[in-house]
Backbone as a printed PyTorch tensor [residue, N CA C, xyz], in Angstrom:
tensor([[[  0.8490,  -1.1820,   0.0000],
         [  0.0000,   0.0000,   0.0000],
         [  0.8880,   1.2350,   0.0000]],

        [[  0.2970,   2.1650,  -1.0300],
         [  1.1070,   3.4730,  -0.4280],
         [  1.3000,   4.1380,   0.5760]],

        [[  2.1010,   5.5840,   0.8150],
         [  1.9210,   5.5460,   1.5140],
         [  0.4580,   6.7740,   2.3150]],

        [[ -0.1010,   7.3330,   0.9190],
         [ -1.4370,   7.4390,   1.0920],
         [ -2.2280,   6.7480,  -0.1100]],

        [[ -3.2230,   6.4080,   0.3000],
         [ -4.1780,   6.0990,  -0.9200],
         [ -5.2050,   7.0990,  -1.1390]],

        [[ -5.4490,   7.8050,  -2.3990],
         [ -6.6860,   8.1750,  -2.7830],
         [ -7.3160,   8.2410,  -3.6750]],

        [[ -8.6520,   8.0030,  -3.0570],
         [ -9.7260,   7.3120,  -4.4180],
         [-11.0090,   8.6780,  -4.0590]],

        [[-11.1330,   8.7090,  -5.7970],
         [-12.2410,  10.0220,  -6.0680],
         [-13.9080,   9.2500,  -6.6140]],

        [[-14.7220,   9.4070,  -5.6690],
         [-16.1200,   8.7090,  -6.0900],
         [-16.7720,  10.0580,  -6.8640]],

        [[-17.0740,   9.8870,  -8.0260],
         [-17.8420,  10.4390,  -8.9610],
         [-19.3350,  10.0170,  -9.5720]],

        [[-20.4410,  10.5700, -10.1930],
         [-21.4710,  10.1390, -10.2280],
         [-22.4040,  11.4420,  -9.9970]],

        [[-23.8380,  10.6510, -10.0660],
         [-25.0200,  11.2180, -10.0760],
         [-25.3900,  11.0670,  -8.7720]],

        [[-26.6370,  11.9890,  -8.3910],
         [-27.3870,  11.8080,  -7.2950],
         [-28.5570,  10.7880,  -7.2930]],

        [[-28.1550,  10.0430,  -6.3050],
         [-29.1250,   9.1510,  -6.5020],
         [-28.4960,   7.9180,  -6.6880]],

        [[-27.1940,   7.7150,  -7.6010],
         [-26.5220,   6.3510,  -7.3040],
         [-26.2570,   5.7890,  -6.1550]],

        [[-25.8450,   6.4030,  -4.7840],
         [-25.1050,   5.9770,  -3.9480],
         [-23.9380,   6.0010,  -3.7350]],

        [[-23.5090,   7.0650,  -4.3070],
         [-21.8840,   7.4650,  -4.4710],
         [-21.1980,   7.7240,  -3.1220]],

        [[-22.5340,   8.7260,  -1.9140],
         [-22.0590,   8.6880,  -0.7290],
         [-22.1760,   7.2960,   0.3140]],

        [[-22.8950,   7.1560,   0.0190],
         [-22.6210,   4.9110,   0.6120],
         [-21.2030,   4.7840,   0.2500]],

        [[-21.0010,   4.4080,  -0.7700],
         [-19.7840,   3.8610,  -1.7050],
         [-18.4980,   4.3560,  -0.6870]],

        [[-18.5590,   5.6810,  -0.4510],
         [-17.3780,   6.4620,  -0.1200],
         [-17.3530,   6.6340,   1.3680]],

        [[-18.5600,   6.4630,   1.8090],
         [-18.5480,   6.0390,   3.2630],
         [-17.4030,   4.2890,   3.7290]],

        [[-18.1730,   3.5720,   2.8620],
         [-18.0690,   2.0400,   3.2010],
         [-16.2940,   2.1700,   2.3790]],

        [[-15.7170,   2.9330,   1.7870],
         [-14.2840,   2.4840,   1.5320],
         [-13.8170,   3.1840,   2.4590]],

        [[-14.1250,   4.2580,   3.2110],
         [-13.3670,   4.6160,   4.4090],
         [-13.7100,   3.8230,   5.5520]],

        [[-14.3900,   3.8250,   5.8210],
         [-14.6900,   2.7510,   7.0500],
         [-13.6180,   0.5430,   6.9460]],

        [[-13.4990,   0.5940,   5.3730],
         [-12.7440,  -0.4350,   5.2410],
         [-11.3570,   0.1190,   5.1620]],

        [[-11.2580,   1.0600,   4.6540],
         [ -9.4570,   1.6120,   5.7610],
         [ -9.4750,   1.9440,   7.0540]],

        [[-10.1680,   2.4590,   7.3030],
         [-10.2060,   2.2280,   9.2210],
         [ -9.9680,   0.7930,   9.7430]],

        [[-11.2510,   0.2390,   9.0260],
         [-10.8430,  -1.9480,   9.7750],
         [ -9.5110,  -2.2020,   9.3440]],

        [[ -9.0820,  -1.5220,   8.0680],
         [ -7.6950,  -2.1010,   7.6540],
         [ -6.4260,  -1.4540,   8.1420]],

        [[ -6.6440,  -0.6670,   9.5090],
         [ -5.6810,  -0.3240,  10.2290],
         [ -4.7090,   1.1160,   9.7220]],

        [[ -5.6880,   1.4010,   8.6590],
         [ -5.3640,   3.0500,   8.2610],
         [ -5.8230,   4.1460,   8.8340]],

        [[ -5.5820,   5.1890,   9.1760],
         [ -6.0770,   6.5930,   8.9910],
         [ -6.8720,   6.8260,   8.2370]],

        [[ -8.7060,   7.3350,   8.0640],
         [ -8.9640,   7.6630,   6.6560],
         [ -9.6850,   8.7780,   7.1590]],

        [[ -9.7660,   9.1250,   5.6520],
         [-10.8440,  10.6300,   6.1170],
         [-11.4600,  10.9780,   4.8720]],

        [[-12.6480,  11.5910,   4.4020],
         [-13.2950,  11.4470,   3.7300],
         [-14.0620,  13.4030,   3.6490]],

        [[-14.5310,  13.1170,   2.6440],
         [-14.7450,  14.4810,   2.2890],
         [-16.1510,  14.8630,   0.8810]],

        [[-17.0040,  15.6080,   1.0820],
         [-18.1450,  15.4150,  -0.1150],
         [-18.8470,  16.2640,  -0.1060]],

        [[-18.9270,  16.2300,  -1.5950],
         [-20.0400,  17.6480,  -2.0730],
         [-21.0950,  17.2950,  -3.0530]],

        [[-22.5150,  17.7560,  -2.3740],
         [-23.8710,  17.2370,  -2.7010],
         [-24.2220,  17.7400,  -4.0540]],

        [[-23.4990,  18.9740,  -3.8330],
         [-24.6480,  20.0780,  -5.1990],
         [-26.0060,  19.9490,  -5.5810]],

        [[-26.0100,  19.5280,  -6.3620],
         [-27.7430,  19.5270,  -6.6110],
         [-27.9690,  17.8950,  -6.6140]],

        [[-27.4700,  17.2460,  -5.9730],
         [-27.8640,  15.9470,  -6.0020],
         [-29.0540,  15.7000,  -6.0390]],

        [[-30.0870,  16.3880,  -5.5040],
         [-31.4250,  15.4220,  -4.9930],
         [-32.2030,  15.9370,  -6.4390]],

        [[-31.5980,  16.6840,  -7.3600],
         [-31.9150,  16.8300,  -8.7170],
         [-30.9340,  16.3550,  -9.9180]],

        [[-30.9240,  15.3000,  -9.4000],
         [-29.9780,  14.6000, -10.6790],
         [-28.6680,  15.6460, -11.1160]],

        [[-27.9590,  16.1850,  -9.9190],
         [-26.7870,  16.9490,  -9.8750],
         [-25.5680,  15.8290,  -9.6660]],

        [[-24.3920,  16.4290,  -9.8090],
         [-22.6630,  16.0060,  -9.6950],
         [-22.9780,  15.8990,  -7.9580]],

        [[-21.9990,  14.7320,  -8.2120],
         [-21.7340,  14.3620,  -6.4700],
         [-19.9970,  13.4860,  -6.2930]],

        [[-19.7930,  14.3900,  -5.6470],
         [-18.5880,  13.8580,  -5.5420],
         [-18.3080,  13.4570,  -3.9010]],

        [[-17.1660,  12.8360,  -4.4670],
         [-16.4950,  12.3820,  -2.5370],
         [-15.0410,  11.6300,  -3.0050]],

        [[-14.5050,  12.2600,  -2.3080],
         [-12.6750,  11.8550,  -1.8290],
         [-12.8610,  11.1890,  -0.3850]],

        [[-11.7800,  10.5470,  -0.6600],
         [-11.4450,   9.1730,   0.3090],
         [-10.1370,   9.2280,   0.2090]],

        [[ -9.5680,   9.2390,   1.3820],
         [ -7.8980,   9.1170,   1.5840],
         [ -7.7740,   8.2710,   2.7950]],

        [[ -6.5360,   6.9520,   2.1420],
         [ -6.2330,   6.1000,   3.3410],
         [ -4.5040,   6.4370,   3.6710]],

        [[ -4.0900,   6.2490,   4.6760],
         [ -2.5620,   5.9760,   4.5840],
         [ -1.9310,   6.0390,   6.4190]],

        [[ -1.0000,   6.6010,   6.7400],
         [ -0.6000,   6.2070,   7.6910],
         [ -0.3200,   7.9250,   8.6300]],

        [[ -0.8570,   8.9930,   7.4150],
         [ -0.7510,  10.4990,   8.5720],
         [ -1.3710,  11.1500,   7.2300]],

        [[ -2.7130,  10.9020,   6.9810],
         [ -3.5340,  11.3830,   6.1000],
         [ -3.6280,  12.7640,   6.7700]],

        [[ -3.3440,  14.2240,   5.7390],
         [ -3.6450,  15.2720,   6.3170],
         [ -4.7730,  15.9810,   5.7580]],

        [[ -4.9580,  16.4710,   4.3650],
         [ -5.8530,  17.0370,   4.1520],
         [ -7.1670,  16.1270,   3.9280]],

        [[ -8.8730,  16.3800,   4.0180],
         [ -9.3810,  15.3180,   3.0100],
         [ -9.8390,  14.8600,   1.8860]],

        [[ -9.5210,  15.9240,   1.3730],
         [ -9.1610,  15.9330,  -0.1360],
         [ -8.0940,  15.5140,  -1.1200]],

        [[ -8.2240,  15.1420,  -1.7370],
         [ -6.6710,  15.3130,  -2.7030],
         [ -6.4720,  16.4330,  -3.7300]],

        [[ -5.3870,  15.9810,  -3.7740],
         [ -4.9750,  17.6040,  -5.2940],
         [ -5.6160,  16.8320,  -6.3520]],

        [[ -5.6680,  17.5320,  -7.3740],
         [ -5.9280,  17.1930,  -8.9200],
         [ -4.5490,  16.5550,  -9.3840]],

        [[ -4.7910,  15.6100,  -9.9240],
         [ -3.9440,  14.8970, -10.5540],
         [ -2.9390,  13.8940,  -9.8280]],

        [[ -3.9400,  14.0140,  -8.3970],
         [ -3.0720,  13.1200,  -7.3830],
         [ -3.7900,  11.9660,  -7.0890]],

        [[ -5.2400,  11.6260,  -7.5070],
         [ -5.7900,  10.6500,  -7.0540],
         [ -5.2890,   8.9620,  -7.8990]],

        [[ -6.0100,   8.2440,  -6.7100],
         [ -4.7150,   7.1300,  -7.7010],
         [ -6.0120,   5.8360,  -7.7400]],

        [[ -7.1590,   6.2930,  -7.2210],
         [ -8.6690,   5.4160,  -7.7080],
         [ -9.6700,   6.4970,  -8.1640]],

        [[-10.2200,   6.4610,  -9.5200],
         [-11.0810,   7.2770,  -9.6650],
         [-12.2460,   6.5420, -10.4140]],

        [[-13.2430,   6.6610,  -9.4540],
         [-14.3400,   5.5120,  -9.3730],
         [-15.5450,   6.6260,  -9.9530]],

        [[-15.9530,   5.9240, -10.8530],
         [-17.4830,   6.7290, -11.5570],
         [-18.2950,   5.7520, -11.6180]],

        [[-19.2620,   6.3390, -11.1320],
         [-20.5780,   5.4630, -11.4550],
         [-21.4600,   5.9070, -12.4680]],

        [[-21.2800,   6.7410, -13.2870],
         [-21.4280,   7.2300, -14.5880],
         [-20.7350,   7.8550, -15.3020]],

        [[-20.9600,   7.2850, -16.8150],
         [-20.2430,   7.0160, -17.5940],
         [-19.5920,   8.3790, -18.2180]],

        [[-20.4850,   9.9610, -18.0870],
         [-19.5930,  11.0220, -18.3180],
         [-18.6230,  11.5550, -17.8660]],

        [[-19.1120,  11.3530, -16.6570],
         [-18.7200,  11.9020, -15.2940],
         [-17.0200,  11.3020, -14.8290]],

        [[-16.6530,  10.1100, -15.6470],
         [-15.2580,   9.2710, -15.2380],
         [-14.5730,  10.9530, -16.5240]],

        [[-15.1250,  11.1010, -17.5060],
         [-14.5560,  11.9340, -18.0790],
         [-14.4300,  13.4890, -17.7530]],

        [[-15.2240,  13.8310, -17.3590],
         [-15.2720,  15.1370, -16.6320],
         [-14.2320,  15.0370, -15.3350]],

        [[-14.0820,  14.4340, -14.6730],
         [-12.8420,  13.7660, -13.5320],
         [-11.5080,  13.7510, -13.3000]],

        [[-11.8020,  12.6390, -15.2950],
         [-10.3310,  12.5600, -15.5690],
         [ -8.7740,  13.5500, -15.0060]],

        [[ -8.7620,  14.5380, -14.9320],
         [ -7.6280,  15.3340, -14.9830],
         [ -7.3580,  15.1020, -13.4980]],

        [[ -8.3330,  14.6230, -12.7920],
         [ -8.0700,  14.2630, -10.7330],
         [ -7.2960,  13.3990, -10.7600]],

        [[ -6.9280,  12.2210, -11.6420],
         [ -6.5510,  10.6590, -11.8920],
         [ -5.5770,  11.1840, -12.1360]],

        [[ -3.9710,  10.5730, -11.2960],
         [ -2.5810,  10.7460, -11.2550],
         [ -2.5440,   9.7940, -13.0910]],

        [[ -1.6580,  10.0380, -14.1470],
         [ -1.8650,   9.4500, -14.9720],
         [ -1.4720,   8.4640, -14.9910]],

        [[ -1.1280,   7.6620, -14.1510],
         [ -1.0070,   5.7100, -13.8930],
         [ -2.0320,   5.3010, -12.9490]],

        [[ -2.8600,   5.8190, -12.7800],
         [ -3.8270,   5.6650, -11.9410],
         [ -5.1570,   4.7730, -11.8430]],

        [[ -5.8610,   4.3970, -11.6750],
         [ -6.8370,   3.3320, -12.0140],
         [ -7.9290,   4.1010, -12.4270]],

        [[ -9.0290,   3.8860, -13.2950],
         [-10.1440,   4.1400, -13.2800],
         [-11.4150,   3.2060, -13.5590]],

        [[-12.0880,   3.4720, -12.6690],
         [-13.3250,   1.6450, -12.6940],
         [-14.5940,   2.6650, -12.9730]],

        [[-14.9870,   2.2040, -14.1590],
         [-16.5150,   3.1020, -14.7510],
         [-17.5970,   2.2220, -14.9340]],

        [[-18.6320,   2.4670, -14.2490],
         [-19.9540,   1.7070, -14.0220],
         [-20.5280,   2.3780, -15.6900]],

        [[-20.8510,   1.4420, -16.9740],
         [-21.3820,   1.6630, -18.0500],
         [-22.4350,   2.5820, -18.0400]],

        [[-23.3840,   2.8430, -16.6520],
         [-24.2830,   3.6890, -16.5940],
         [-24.5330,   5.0290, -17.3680]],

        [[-25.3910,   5.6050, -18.1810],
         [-25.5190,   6.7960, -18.7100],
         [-26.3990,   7.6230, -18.3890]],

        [[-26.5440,   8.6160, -17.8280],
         [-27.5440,   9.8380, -17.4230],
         [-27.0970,  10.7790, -17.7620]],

        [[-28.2490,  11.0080, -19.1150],
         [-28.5560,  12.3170, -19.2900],
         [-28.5340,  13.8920, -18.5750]],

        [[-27.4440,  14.6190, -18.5070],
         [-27.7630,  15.9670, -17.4040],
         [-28.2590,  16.4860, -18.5870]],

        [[-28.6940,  17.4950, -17.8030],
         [-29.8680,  18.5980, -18.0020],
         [-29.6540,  19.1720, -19.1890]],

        [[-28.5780,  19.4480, -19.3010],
         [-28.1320,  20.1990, -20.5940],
         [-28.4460,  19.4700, -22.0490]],

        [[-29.0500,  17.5570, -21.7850],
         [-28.5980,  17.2480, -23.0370],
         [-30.5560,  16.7680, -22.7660]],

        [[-31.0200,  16.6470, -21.8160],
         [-32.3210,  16.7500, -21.6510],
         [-33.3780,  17.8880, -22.3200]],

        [[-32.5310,  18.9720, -21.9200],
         [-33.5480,  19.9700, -22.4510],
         [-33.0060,  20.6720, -24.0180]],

        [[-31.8770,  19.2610, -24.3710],
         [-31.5210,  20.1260, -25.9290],
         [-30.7310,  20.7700, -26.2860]],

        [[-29.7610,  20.9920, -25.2990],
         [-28.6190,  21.9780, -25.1230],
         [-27.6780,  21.1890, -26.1200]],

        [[-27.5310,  20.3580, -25.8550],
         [-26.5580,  19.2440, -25.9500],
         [-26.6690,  17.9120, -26.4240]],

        [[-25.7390,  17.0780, -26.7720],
         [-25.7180,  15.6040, -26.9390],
         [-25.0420,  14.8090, -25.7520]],

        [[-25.0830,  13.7060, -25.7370],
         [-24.6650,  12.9190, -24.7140],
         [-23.4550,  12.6060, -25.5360]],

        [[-22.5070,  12.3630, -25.2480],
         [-21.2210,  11.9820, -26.3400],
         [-21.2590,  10.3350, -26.4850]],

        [[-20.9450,  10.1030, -27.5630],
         [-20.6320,   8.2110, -27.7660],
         [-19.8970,   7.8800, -26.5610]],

        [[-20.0720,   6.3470, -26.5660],
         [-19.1050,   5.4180, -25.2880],
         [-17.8000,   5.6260, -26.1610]],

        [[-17.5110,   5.5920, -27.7260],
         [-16.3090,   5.3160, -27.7570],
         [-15.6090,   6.9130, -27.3940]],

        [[-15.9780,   8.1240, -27.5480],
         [-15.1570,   9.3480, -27.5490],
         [-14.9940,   9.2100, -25.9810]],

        [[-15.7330,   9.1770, -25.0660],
         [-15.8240,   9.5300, -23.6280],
         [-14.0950,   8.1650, -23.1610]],

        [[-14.1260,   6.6430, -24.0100],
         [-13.1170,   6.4940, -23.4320],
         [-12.1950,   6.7100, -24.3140]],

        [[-11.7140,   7.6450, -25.2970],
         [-10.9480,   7.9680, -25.5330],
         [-10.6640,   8.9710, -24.9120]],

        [[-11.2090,   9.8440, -24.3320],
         [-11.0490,  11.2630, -23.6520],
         [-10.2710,  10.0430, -22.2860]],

        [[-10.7360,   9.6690, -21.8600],
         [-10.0870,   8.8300, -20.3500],
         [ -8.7470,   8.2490, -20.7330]],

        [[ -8.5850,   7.0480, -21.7460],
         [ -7.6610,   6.5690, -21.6890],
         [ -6.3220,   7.6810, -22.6110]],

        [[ -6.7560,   8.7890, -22.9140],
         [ -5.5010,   9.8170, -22.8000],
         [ -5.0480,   9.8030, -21.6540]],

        [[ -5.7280,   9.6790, -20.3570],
         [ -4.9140,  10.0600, -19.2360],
         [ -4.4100,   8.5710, -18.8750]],

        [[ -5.1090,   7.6060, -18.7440],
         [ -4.6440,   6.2250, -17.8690],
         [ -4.6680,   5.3900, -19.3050]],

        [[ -4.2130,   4.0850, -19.1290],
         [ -4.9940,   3.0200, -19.8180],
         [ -5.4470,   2.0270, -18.4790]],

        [[ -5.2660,   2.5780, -17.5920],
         [ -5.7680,   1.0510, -16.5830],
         [ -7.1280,   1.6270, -16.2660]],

        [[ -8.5020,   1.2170, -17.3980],
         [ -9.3320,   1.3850, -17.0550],
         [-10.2310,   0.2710, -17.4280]],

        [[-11.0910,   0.0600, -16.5020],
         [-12.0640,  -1.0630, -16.2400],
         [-13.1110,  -0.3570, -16.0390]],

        [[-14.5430,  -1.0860, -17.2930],
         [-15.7630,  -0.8670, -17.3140],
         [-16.1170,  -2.0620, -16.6750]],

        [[-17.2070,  -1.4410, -15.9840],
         [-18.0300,  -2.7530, -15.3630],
         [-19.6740,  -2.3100, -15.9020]],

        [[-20.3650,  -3.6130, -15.8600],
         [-21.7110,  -3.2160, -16.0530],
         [-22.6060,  -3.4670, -14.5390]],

        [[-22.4300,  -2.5690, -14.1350],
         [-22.6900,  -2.4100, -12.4430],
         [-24.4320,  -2.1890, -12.6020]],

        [[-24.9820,  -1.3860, -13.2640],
         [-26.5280,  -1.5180, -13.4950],
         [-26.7060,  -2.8710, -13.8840]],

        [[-26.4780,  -3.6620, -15.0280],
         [-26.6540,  -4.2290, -15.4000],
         [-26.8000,  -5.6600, -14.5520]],

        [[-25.7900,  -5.8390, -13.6950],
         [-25.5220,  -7.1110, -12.7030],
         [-26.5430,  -6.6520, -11.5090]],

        [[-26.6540,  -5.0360, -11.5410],
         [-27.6410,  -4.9380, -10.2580],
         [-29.3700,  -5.2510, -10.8240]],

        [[-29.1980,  -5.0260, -11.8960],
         [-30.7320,  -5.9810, -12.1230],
         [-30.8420,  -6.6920, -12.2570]],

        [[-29.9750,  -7.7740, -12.8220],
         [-30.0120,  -9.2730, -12.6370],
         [-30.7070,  -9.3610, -11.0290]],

        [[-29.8120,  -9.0310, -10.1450],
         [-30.1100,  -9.1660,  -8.9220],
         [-31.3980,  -9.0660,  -8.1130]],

        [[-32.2900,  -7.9330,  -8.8670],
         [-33.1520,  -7.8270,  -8.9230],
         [-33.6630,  -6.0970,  -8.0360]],

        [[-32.4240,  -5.6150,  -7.8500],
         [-32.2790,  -4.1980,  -7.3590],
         [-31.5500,  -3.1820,  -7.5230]],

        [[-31.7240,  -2.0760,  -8.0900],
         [-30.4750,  -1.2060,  -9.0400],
         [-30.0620,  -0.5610,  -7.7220]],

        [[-30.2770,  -0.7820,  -7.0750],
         [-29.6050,   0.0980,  -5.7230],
         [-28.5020,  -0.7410,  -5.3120]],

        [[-28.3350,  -1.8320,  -6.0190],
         [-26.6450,  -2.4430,  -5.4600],
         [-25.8390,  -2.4920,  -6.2870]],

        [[-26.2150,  -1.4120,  -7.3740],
         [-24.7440,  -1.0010,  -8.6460],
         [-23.6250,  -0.3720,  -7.6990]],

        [[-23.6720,   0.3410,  -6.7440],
         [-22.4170,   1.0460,  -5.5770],
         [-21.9870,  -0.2170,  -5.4810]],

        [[-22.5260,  -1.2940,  -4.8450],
         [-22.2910,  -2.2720,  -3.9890],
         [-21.0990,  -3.4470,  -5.2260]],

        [[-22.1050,  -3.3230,  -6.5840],
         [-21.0520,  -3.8320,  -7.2710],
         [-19.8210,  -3.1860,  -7.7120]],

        [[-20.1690,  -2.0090,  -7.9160],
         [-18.3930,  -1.2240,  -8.3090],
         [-17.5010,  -1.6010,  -6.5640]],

        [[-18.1030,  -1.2130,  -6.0950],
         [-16.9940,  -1.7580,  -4.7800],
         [-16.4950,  -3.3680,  -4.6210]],

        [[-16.8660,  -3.9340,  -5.3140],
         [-16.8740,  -5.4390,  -5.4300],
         [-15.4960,  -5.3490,  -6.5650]],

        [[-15.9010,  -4.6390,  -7.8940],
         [-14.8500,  -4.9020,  -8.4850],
         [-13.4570,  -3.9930,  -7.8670]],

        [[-13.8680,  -2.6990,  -7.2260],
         [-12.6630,  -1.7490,  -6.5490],
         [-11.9270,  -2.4990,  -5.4520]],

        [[-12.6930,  -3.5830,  -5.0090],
         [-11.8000,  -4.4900,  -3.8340],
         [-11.0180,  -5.0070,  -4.5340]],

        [[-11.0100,  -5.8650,  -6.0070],
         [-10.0490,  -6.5920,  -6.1630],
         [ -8.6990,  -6.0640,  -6.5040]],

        [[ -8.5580,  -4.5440,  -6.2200],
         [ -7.0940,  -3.5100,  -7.1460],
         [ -6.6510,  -3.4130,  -5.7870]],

        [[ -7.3210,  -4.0760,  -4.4650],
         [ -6.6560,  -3.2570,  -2.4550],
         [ -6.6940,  -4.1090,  -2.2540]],

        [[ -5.2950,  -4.4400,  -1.4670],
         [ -4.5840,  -5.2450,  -0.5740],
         [ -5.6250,  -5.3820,   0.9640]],

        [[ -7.0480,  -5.3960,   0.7400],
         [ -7.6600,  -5.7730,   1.9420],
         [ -8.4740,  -6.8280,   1.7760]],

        [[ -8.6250,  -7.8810,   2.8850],
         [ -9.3150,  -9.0040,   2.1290],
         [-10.8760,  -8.7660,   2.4880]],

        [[-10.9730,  -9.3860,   0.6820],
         [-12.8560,  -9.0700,   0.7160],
         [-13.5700,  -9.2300,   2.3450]],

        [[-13.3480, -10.2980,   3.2590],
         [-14.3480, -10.5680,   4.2430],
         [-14.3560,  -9.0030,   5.1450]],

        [[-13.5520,  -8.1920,   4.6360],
         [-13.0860,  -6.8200,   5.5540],
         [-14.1690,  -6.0030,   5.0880]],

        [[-14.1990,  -5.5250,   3.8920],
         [-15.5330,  -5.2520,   2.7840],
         [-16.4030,  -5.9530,   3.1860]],

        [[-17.0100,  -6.7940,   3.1140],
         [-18.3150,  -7.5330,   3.7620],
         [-18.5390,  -6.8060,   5.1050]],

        [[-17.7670,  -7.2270,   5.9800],
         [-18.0340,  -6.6690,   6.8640],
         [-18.5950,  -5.4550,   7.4160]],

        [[-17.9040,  -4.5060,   6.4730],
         [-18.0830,  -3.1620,   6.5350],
         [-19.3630,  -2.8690,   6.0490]],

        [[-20.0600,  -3.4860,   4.9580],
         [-21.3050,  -3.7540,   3.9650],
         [-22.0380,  -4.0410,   5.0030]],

        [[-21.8310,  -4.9550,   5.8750],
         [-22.5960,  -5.3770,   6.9230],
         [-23.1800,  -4.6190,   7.5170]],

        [[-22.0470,  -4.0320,   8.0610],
         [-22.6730,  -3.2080,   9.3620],
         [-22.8620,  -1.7040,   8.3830]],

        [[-23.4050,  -1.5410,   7.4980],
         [-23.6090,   0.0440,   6.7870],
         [-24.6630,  -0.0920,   6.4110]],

        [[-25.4710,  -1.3710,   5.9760],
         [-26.6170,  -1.7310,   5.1910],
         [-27.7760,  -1.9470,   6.5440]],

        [[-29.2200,  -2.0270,   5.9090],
         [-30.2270,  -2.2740,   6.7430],
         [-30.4240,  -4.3230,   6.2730]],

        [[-30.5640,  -4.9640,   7.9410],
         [-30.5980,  -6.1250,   7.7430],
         [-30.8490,  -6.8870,   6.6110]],

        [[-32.3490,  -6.3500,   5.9660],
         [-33.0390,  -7.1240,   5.0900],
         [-31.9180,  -7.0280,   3.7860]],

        [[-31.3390,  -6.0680,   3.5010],
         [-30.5890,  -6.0180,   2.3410],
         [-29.0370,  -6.5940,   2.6140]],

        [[-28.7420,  -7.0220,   3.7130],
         [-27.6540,  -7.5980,   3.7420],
         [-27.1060,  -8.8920,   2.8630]],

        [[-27.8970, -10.0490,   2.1510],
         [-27.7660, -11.0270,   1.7140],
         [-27.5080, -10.6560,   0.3740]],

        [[-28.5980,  -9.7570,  -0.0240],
         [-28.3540,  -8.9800,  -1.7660],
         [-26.8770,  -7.8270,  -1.8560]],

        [[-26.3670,  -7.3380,  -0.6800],
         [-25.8030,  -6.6820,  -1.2130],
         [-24.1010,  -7.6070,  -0.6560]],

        [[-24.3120,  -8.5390,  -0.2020],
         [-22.7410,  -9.7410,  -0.4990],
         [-23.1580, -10.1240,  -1.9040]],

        [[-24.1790, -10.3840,  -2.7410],
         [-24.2080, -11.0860,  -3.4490],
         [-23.5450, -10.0520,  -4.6730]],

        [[-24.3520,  -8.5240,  -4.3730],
         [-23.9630,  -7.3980,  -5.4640],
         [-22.1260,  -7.4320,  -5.2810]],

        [[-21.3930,  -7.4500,  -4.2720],
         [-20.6460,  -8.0440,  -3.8880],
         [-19.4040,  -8.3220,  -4.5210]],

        [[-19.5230,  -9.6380,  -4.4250],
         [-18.9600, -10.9120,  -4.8110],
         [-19.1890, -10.9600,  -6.4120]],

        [[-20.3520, -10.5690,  -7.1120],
         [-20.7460, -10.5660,  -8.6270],
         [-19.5560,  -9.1380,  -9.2620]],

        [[-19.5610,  -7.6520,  -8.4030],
         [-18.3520,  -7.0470,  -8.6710],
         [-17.3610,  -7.2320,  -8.6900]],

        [[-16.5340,  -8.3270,  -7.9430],
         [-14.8620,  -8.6130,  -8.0770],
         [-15.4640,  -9.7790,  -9.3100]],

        [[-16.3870, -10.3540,  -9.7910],
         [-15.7700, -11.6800, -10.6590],
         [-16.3980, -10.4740, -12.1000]],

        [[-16.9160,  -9.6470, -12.2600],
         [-17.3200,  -8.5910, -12.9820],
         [-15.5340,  -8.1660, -13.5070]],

        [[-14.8360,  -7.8440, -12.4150],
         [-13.6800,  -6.9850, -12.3330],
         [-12.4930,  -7.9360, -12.9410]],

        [[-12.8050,  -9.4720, -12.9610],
         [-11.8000, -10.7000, -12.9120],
         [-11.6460, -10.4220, -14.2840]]])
């Protein structure tokens, strides 16, 4: 492990981006790190940008990171890993949930939504270590789109030196009982998603 880690959660309101970024700090805490965490709503509860930084390491100071220092940059939609991009140190990881939402601008006509192929060409200028997952997609199999977070963290466990039962755990105790069984399963379907 370095000797800080930081990972940038990106996305819409309404994914669960602040779950997501809760439950990876709380699994550097079990994993005997320092973490600290940091987030901005904006217009979330209207299909606004939502972000959150997560820093693990051993004398984490600020809770943010600089631009161009983050070294996980996790989107749970698919523009939004591109709008980001320049946060992602350029060897850096990036894990993009296929998800697409329309903002406002391309809703009311302003705009187009750009192709999947330009958006990862705009990304892999900065990294090539990037991994799409279809995190909606496995969360409806499942039978609940509310455990697409649950699967990008499934595949984001398998790039950290912490072992999955640490993640579970943490899932455990963050989730309400009844959803505990679906969201090991959202889980476990993200790291073999990520394999």
């Amino acid at each position: 492990m370095l000797k800080t880690t930081n990972f940038l959660f990106v996305g819409v309101g309404g994914q669960g981006i602040l779950t997501a970024s809760d439950i990876t700090a709380s699994v550097g805490l079990a994993a005997g790190y320092e973490a600290k965490k940091s987030e901005v709503h904006g217009f979330s509860q209207r299909g606004g940008v939502v972000e959150s930084h997560v820093r693990w390491g051993e004398n984490v100071g600020a809770s943010t990171a600089e631009k161009g220092t983050v070294h996980f940059l996790i989107a749970l939609e698919m523009l939004e890993s591109a709008r980001w991009v320049e946060w992602l140190r350029p060897e850096g990881v990036l894990l993009i949930n296929r998800q697409r939402i329309a903002p406002m601008t391309v809703t009311v006509g302003d705009a187009e939504y750009p192709p999947v192929e330009v958006i990862l060409e705009a990304v892999r200028a900065r990294t090539e270590d990037v991994t799409l997952i279809e995190g909606l997609a496995i969360a409806e199999e499942l039978g609940n789109t509310r455990m697409t977070n649950t699967v990008v963290l499934g595949a984001l466990s398998t790039r950290l030196d912490v072992a999955p039962e640490t993640w579970l755990e943490v899932i455990e105790r963050r989730v309400p009982p009844k959803y505990v069984e679906l969201n090991r399963n959202a889980f476990w379907k993200g790291r073999q998603a990520a394999s």
